[in-house]
Coordinates of C-alpha atoms in Angstrom, one line a residue:
Chain A
E86 CA 0.1 -0.2 -0.4
V87 CA 1.1 3.4 -1.0
H88 CA 1.6 5.5 2.1
L89 CA 3.2 8.9 3.5
A90 CA 3.6 9.9 6.9
E91 CA 4.8 13.3 8.0
S92 CA 6.3 14.2 11.3
G93 CA 8.0 17.4 12.7
G94 CA 5.4 19.6 13.4
G95 CA 4.8 21.7 16.4
L96 CA 4.7 24.8 18.0
V97 CA 7.2 27.5 17.4
T98 CA 8.1 31.1 18.2
P99 CA 8.4 33.5 15.5
G100 CA 11.7 33.7 13.5
G101 CA 12.2 30.2 14.5
S102 CA 13.1 27.3 12.7
L103 CA 11.5 23.7 12.3
T104 CA 12.1 20.8 9.7
L105 CA 9.5 18.2 8.8
S106 CA 10.1 14.8 7.6
C107 CA 7.7 12.2 5.2
A108 CA 8.6 8.8 5.4
A109 CA 7.5 7.2 2.1
S110 CA 6.5 3.2 1.7
G111 CA 4.7 1.1 -0.9
F112 CA 6.2 2.7 -4.2
I113 CA 9.6 3.4 -5.8
F114 CA 10.4 6.6 -4.2
N115 CA 13.1 8.1 -6.2
N116 CA 10.6 7.2 -9.7
Y117 CA 8.6 10.3 -8.6
A118 CA 8.4 14.1 -7.7
M119 CA 7.3 14.9 -4.3
A120 CA 5.6 18.1 -2.8
W121 CA 4.8 20.1 0.0
V122 CA 1.4 21.6 0.5
R123 CA -0.3 23.3 3.3
Q124 CA -3.6 24.5 4.7
R125 CA -4.1 27.3 6.6
P126 CA -6.9 27.2 9.2
G127 CA -9.6 27.3 7.5
K128 CA -8.0 28.4 3.9
R129 CA -7.5 26.6 0.6
L130 CA -4.7 24.5 -0.2
E131 CA -1.5 25.8 -0.9
W132 CA 0.9 24.7 -2.8
V133 CA 4.3 25.0 -0.9
S134 CA 7.5 23.3 -3.0
S135 CA 8.2 20.5 -5.4
I136 CA 11.3 18.6 -5.7
Y137 CA 12.2 16.3 -8.9
S138 CA 14.1 13.2 -8.7
T139 CA 16.1 12.7 -11.5
T140 CA 17.0 16.1 -12.4
S141 CA 17.0 17.3 -8.6
S142 CA 15.2 20.5 -9.8
I143 CA 13.4 22.6 -7.1
Y144 CA 10.2 24.6 -7.1
Y145 CA 9.2 27.3 -4.2
A146 CA 5.9 29.4 -4.0
D147 CA 7.0 32.8 -3.5
S148 CA 5.6 33.3 0.2
V149 CA 8.6 30.8 1.2
K150 CA 11.1 31.4 -1.3
G151 CA 14.3 31.9 0.8
R152 CA 13.0 30.9 3.9
F153 CA 12.3 27.2 3.1
T154 CA 14.6 24.3 1.6
I155 CA 13.2 21.5 0.0
S156 CA 15.4 18.0 0.2
R157 CA 15.0 14.3 -0.6
D158 CA 16.9 11.0 0.7
N159 CA 16.2 8.7 -2.1
A160 CA 18.0 6.1 -0.4
N161 CA 15.9 6.1 2.9
N162 CA 12.5 7.2 0.9
S163 CA 12.0 10.5 2.7
L164 CA 11.0 13.7 2.1
F165 CA 12.0 16.9 4.2
L166 CA 11.1 20.4 4.3
Q167 CA 13.5 22.5 6.4
M168 CA 11.8 26.1 7.6
N169 CA 13.3 29.1 9.0
S170 CA 12.8 32.5 10.0
L171 CA 8.8 31.2 10.6
R172 CA 6.2 33.8 10.6
D173 CA 2.7 33.8 12.0
D174 CA 1.1 33.4 8.5
D175 CA 3.4 29.9 8.0
T176 CA 0.6 28.3 11.1
A177 CA -1.2 25.4 8.8
I178 CA -1.2 22.0 8.7
Y179 CA 1.8 20.5 6.3
Y180 CA 1.0 17.8 3.8
C181 CA 3.3 15.7 2.1
A182 CA 2.4 14.5 -1.7
R183 CA 3.3 12.5 -4.3
D184 CA 3.3 14.2 -8.1
L185 CA 1.5 11.5 -10.0
R186 CA 3.1 13.1 -13.4
S187 CA 5.8 10.7 -13.6
S188 CA 7.8 13.5 -15.6
S189 CA 11.1 14.9 -14.9
Y190 CA 10.4 18.5 -15.7
Y191 CA 6.4 19.1 -15.3
P192 CA 4.1 19.8 -12.4
G193 CA 1.6 17.1 -11.4
W194 CA -1.7 16.4 -9.9
F195 CA -1.3 14.8 -6.4
D196 CA -1.8 11.6 -5.0
P197 CA -1.7 10.2 -2.2
W198 CA -1.4 12.8 0.8
G199 CA 0.3 12.1 3.9
Q200 CA -2.0 12.6 7.1
G201 CA -0.1 16.4 7.5
T202 CA 1.4 17.6 10.6
L203 CA 0.4 20.8 12.6
V204 CA 3.0 23.8 12.3
T205 CA 1.8 26.4 14.8
V206 CA 4.3 29.8 15.1
S207 CA 3.0 31.9 17.7
S208 CA 5.1 33.8 20.8
Chain B
D263 CA 0.5 33.1 -11.3
I264 CA -2.8 31.3 -12.5
Q265 CA -5.8 32.0 -10.2
M266 CA -8.5 29.0 -9.7
T267 CA -11.8 30.8 -9.1
Q268 CA -14.6 27.7 -8.2
S269 CA -18.1 28.2 -8.0
P270 CA -20.1 28.1 -5.8
S271 CA -18.1 28.5 -2.5
S272 CA -20.9 26.0 -0.9
L273 CA -23.7 24.4 -1.9
S274 CA -26.7 22.6 0.3
A275 CA -28.1 19.3 -2.0
S276 CA -29.6 16.3 -1.1
V277 CA -29.0 12.5 -1.2
G278 CA -29.5 11.4 -4.9
D279 CA -29.2 14.9 -5.9
R280 CA -27.0 15.7 -9.0
V281 CA -24.1 18.2 -8.3
T282 CA -22.2 20.3 -10.7
I283 CA -19.0 22.5 -9.3
T284 CA -17.2 24.9 -11.6
C285 CA -13.7 26.3 -11.9
R286 CA -12.4 28.7 -13.8
A287 CA -8.8 29.2 -14.5
S288 CA -7.3 32.7 -14.8
Q289 CA -5.6 31.6 -18.4
D290 CA -5.3 28.7 -20.7
I291 CA -4.2 25.7 -18.7
K292 CA -5.3 23.0 -21.5
K293 CA -6.4 20.1 -19.6
Y294 CA -3.9 20.5 -16.7
L295 CA -6.5 20.3 -14.1
A296 CA -7.2 17.7 -11.0
W297 CA -10.1 17.8 -8.9
Y298 CA -9.5 16.5 -5.1
Q299 CA -12.3 16.0 -2.1
Q300 CA -11.3 16.6 1.3
K301 CA -13.1 15.6 4.4
P302 CA -13.3 17.3 7.5
G303 CA -9.7 16.5 9.6
K304 CA -8.7 14.5 6.8
A305 CA -5.9 15.0 3.8
P306 CA -7.4 15.8 0.2
K307 CA -8.2 12.8 -2.1
S308 CA -7.5 12.9 -5.8
L309 CA -10.7 12.2 -7.8
I310 CA -10.0 13.7 -11.0
Y311 CA -6.6 14.5 -13.2
A312 CA -6.3 15.7 -16.7
A313 CA -9.8 17.5 -16.5
S314 CA -11.3 14.2 -17.1
S315 CA -9.6 11.2 -16.1
L316 CA -11.0 9.1 -12.9
Q317 CA -8.4 8.3 -10.3
S318 CA -7.8 4.8 -9.9
G319 CA -10.1 3.8 -7.3
V320 CA -12.7 6.3 -7.8
P321 CA -16.3 5.7 -8.4
S322 CA -17.6 6.7 -11.5
K323 CA -20.3 8.6 -10.1
F324 CA -17.6 11.5 -10.2
S325 CA -16.8 12.7 -13.8
G326 CA -15.0 15.7 -15.0
S327 CA -15.0 18.3 -18.1
G328 CA -13.4 21.0 -19.5
S329 CA -10.2 22.4 -21.1
G330 CA -8.9 25.6 -21.6
T331 CA -10.2 28.1 -18.8
D332 CA -13.4 26.4 -17.9
F333 CA -13.8 23.1 -15.9
T334 CA -17.0 21.0 -14.2
L335 CA -17.1 18.3 -11.5
T336 CA -20.2 16.4 -11.6
I337 CA -21.2 14.1 -8.9
S338 CA -24.2 12.3 -10.7
S339 CA -26.2 10.6 -7.3
L340 CA -24.8 12.5 -4.4
Q341 CA -24.6 9.7 -1.2
P342 CA -23.8 10.8 2.3
E343 CA -20.5 10.1 2.1
D344 CA -19.9 12.5 -0.8
F345 CA -20.3 15.7 1.7
A346 CA -16.9 17.1 1.7
T347 CA -15.2 20.4 0.5
Y348 CA -14.0 20.1 -3.2
Y349 CA -11.1 21.7 -4.6
C350 CA -9.8 22.2 -8.1
Q351 CA -5.6 22.4 -8.9
Q352 CA -4.0 23.6 -11.9
Y353 CA -0.7 21.9 -13.1
N354 CA 0.1 23.7 -16.4
T355 CA 2.9 25.7 -14.3
Y356 CA 4.6 26.7 -11.5
P357 CA 3.2 27.8 -9.2
L358 CA 0.6 25.5 -8.8
T359 CA -2.6 26.9 -7.7
F360 CA -5.9 25.7 -6.0
G361 CA -9.3 26.8 -6.1
G362 CA -10.9 28.4 -3.2
G363 CA -13.0 25.1 -2.5
T364 CA -16.7 24.0 -2.8
N365 CA -18.4 22.8 0.4
V366 CA -21.3 20.6 -0.2
E367 CA -23.7 20.2 2.8
I368 CA -26.7 18.1 3.5
K369 CA -29.8 20.0 2.6

């Protein structure tokens, strides 16, 4: 069974840092691009970042560029999101998701999604 | 950035009703559109990709159509398990963007 499980969320003060992890299982991890998508309380889904496996291409939303870093460890089927200089408006549930388009360059749609991990930025 | 606008933002419907949700892109996205279902407290679930292709395991009561800028998601006969929020997403280009969601409630 294809499965994604996020961890690492929690409470952090503004300006602080946090690293999220996503453990993947049930599929050949390095065959797929992976992504982080977040959802602020009561708001729409917001794509955060994507990383490709074969090309190592990386994309970020403008709202996190320069503050967040996405990375992956194909040997251990893991995806990461290093978040620095956190702000109140980064408070959200962060989902890890598999990009299903099977492309080395072009974005796709997401399936499955992990259960999400809550990041709360507050003093 | 491509803006995705869904309508309506919410609707009330009865079991057995046919429901249609609309998603409009601010520019041509060809058929690079996906639909998701999200239930309260749960992660989104993929329903439709490439505007009209059914994700594996998704029942055929869900269907999608459209291309260019205008798209629709139809649920042919609403069942109790279908009451949820539905989102569209464009994947024509980065940054990837989602619609604001349509909350389907029980009438």
